[in-house]
mmCIF file of C-alpha atoms in Angstrom:
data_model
loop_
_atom_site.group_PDB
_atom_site.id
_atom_site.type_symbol
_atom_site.label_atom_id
_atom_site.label_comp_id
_atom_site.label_asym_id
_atom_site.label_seq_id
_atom_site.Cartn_x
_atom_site.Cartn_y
_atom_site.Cartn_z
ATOM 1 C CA UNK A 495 21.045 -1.826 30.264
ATOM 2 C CA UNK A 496 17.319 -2.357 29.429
ATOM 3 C CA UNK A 497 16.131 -3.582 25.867
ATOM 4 C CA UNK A 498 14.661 0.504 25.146
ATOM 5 C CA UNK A 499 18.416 1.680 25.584
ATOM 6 C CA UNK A 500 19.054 2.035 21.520
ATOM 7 C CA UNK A 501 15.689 3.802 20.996
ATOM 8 C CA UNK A 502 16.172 6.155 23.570
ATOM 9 C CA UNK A 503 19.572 7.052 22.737
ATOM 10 C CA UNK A 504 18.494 7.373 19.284
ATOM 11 C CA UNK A 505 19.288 11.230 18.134
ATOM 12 C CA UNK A 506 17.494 13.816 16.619
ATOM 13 C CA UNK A 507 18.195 13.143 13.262
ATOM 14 C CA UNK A 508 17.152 9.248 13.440
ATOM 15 C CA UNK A 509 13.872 10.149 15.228
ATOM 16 C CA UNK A 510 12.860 12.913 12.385
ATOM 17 C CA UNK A 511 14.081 10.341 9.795
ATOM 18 C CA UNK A 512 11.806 7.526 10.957
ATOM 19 C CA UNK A 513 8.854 10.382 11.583
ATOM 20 C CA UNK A 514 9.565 11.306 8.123
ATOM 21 C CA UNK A 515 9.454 7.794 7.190
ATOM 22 C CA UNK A 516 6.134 6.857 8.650
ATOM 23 C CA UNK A 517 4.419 9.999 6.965
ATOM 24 C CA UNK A 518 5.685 9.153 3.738
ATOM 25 C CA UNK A 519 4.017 5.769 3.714
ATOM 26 C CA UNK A 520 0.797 6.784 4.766
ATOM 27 C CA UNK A 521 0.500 8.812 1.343
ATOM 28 C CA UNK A 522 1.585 8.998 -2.851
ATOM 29 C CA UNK A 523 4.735 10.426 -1.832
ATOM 30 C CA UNK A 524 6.762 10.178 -5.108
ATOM 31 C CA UNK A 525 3.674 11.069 -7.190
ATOM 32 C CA UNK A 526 3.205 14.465 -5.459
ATOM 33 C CA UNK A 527 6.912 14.900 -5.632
ATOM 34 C CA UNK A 528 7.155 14.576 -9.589
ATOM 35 C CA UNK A 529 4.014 16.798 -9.639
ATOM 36 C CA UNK A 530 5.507 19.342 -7.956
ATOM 37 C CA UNK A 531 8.479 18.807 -9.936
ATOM 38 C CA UNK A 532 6.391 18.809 -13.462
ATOM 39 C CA UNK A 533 5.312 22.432 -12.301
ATOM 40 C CA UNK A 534 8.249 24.195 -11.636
ATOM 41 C CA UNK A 535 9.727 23.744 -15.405
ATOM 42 C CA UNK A 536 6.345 24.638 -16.976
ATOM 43 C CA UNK A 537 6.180 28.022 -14.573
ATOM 44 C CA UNK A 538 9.603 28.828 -15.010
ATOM 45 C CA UNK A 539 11.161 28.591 -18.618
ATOM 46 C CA UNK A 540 8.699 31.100 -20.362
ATOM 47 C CA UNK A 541 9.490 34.148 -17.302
ATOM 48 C CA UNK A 542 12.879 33.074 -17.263
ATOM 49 C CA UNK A 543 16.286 34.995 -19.090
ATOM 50 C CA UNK A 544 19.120 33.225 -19.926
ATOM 51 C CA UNK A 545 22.393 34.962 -20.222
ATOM 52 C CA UNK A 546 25.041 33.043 -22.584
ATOM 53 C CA UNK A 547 28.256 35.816 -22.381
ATOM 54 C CA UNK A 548 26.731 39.076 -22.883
ATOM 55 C CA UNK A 549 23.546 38.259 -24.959
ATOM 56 C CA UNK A 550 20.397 37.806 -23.178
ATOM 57 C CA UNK A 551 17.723 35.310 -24.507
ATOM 58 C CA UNK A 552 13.736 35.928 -23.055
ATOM 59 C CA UNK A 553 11.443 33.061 -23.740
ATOM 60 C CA UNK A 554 8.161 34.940 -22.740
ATOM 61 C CA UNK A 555 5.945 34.461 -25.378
ATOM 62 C CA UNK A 556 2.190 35.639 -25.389
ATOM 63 C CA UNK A 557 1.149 32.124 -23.377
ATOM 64 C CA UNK A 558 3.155 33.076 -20.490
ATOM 65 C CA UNK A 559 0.123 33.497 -18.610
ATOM 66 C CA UNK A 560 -1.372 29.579 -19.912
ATOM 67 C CA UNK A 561 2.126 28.022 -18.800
ATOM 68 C CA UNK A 562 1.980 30.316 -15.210
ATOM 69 C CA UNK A 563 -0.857 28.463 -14.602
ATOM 70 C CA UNK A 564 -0.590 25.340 -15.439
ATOM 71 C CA UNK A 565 2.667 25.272 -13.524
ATOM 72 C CA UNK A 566 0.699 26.396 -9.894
ATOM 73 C CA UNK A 567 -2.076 24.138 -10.882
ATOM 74 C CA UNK A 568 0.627 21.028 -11.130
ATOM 75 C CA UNK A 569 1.926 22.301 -7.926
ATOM 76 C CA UNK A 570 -1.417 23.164 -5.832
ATOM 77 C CA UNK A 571 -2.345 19.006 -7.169
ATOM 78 C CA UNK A 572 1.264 17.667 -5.868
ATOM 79 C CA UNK A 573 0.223 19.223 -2.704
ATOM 80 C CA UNK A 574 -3.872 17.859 -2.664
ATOM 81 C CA UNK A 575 -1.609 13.817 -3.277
ATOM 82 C CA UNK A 576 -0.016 14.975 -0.149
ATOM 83 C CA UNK A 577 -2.544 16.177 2.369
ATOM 84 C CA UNK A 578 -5.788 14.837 0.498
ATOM 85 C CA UNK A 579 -4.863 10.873 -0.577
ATOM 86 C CA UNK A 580 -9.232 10.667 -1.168
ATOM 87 C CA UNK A 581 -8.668 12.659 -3.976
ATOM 88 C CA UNK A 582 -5.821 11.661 -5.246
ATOM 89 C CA UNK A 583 -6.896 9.912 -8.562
ATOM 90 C CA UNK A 584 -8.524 12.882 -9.338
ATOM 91 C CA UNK A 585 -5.449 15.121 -8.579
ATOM 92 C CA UNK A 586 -3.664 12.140 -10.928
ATOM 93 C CA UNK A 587 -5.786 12.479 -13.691
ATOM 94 C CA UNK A 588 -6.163 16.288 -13.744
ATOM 95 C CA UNK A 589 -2.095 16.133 -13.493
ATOM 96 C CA UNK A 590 -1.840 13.790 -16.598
ATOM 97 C CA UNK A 591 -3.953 16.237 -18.853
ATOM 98 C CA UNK A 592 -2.536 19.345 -17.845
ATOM 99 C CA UNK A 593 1.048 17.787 -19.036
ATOM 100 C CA UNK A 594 -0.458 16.925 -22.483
ATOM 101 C CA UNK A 595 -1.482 20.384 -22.328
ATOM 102 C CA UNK A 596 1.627 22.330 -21.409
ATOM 103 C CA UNK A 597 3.041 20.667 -24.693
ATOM 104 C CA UNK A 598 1.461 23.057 -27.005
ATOM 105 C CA UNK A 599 1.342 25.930 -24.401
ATOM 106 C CA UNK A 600 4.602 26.084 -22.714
ATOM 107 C CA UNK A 601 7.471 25.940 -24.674
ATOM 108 C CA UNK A 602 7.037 21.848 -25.397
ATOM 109 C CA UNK A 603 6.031 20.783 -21.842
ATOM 110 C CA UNK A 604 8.780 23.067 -20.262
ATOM 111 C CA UNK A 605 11.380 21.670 -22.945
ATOM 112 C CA UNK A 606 9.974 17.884 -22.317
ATOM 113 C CA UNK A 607 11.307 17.754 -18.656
ATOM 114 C CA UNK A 608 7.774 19.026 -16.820
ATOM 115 C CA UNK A 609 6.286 17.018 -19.346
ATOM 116 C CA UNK A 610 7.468 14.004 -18.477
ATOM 117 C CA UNK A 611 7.612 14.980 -14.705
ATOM 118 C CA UNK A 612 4.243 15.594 -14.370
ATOM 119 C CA UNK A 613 2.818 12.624 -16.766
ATOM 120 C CA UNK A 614 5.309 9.951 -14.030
ATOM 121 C CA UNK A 615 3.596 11.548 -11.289
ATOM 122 C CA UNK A 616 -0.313 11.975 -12.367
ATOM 123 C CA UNK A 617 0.234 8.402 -13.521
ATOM 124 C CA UNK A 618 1.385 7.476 -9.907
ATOM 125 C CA UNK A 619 -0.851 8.854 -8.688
ATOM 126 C CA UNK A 620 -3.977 7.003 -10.232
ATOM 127 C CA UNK A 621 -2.205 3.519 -9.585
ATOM 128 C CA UNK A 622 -0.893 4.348 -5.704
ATOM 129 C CA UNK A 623 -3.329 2.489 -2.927
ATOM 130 C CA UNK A 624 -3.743 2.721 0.664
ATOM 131 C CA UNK A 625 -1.829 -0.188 2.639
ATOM 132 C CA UNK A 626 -3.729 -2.882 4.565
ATOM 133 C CA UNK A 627 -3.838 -1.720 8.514
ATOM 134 C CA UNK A 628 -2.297 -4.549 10.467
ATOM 135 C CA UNK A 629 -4.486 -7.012 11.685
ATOM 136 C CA UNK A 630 -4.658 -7.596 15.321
ATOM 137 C CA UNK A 631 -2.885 -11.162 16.531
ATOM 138 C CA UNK A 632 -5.879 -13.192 18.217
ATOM 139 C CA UNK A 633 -5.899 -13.403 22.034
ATOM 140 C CA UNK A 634 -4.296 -16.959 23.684
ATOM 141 C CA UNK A 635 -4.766 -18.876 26.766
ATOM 142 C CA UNK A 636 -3.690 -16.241 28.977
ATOM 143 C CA UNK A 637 -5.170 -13.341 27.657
ATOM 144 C CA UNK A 638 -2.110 -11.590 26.019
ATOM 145 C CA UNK A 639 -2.037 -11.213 22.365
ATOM 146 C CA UNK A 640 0.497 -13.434 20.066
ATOM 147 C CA UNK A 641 0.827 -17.001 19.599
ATOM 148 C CA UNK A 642 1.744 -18.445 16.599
ATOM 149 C CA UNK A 643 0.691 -16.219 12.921
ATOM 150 C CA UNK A 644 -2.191 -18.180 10.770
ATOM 151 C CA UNK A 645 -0.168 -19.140 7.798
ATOM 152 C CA UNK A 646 3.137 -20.175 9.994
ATOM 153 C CA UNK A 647 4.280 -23.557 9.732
ATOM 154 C CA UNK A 648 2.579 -26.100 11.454
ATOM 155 C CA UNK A 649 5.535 -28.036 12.213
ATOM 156 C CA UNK A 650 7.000 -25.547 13.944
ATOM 157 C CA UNK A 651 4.360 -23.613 15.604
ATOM 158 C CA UNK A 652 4.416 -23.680 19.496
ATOM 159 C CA UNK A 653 1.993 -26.517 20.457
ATOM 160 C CA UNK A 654 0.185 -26.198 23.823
ATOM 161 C CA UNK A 655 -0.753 -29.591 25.806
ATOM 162 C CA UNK A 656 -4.814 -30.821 25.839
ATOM 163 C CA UNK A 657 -6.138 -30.446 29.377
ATOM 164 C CA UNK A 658 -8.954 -33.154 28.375
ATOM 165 C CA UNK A 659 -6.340 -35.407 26.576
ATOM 166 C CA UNK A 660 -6.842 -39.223 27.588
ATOM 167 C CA UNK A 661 -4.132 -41.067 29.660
ATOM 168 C CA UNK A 662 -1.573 -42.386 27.163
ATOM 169 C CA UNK A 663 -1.622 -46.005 26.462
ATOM 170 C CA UNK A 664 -0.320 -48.571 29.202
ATOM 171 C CA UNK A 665 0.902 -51.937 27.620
ATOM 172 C CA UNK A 666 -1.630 -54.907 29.752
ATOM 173 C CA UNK A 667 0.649 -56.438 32.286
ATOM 174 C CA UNK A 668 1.379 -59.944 32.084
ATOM 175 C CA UNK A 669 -1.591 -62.568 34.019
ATOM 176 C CA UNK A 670 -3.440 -59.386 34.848
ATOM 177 C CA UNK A 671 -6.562 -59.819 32.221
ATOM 178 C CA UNK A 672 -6.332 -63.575 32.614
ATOM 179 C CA UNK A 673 -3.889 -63.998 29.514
ATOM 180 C CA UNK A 674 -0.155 -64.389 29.536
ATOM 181 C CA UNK A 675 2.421 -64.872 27.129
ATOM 182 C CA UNK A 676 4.954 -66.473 29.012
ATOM 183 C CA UNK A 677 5.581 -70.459 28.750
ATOM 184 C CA UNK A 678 2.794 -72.230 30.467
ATOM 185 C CA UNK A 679 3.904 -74.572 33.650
ATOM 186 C CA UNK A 680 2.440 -77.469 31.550
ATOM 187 C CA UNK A 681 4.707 -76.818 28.585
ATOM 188 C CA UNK A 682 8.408 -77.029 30.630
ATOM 189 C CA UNK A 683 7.455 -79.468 33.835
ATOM 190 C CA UNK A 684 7.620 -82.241 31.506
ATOM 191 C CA UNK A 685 11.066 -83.665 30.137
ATOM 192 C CA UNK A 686 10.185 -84.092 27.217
ATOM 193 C CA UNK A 687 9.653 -80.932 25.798
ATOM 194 C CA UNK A 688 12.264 -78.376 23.172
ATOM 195 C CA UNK A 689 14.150 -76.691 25.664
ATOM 196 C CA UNK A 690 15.779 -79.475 27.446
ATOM 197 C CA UNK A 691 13.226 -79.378 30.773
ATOM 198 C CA UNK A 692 14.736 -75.951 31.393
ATOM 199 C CA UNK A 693 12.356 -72.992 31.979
ATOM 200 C CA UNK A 694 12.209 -70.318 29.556
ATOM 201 C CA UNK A 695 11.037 -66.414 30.088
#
């Protein structure tokens, strides 16, 4: 079995999960998300009818038409954080001030919770930035890219040997240079000398 066995065999749903993934970090995901879900309470309560037993209760007041669209306008600018990230601190800001607005429009902000949904995700928006791109690894010797990151460890990078390096050093042998430490002939042919007339070394 080869090393690209688990990707291949990887099914349908792994494959749109990753794809999914991928496209979610290229953008302000979670700001046009709260956007979107900031809208959809604004729109909604003031066209809505609630039915508790048999009584009906209408909220449509005479700014049905301000809260209408304010909601597609939070929901056209969780769309633009999706599709248009250049704009998206405009789409952030334009979100923030459109939830302070809805409070006195619609029904308190859509009863607080598109409020606070779209002030989350306008303020997400404004403080989201674009990831660093991956820098590419410098070439080595052969040509291939890799080798060891720039802030790894120097003890334990990968070290590659010096073509130009010196021989190492060689010790002089012994009488070789004209010097020698062994016990000179004069110093043991005598008897009289320390080590009983026996030679040493």
């Amino acid at each position: 079995m080869s090393a690209e066995t688990p990707v291949q065999s990887a099914g349908t749903f792994t494959r749109l999960r990753l794809r999914f993934r991928a496209w979610r970090g290229r953008r302000p995901f979670w700001a046009g998300l709260f956007t979107l879900l900031g809208g959809l309470p604004i729109a909604y309560f003031p066209y809505a009818t609630l039915k508790l037993g048999t009584m009906s209760i209408a909220m449509a007041t005479t700014a049905g038409a301000g809260s209408l669209i304010i909601g597609v306008l939070l929901f056209t600018l969780g769309l633009t954080m999706w599709f248009q990230q250049a704009t998206r601190i405009f789409a952030g800001v334009a979100a923030i001030v459109l939830s302070l607005v809805s409070l006195v429009v619609s029904n308190i902000g859509g009863f607080i919770l598109g409020f606070v949904f779209a002030l989350v995700g306008g303020a997400l928006a404004v403080s989201w930035a674009p990831g660093a791109p991956p820098q590419p690894q410098p070439l080595g010797e052969n040509g291939t890219e890799g080798g060891a990151p720039q802030g790894a460890d120097p003890d334990t990078a990968i070290l590659r040997p010096v073509m130009d390096e010196p021989a190492p050093y060689q010790a002089p042998e012994p009488g070789r240079d004209g010097s020698s430490d062994r016990t000179p002939e004069s110093a043991w042919a005598g008897g009289d000398d320390a080590n009983g007339g026996y030679r040493v070394g």
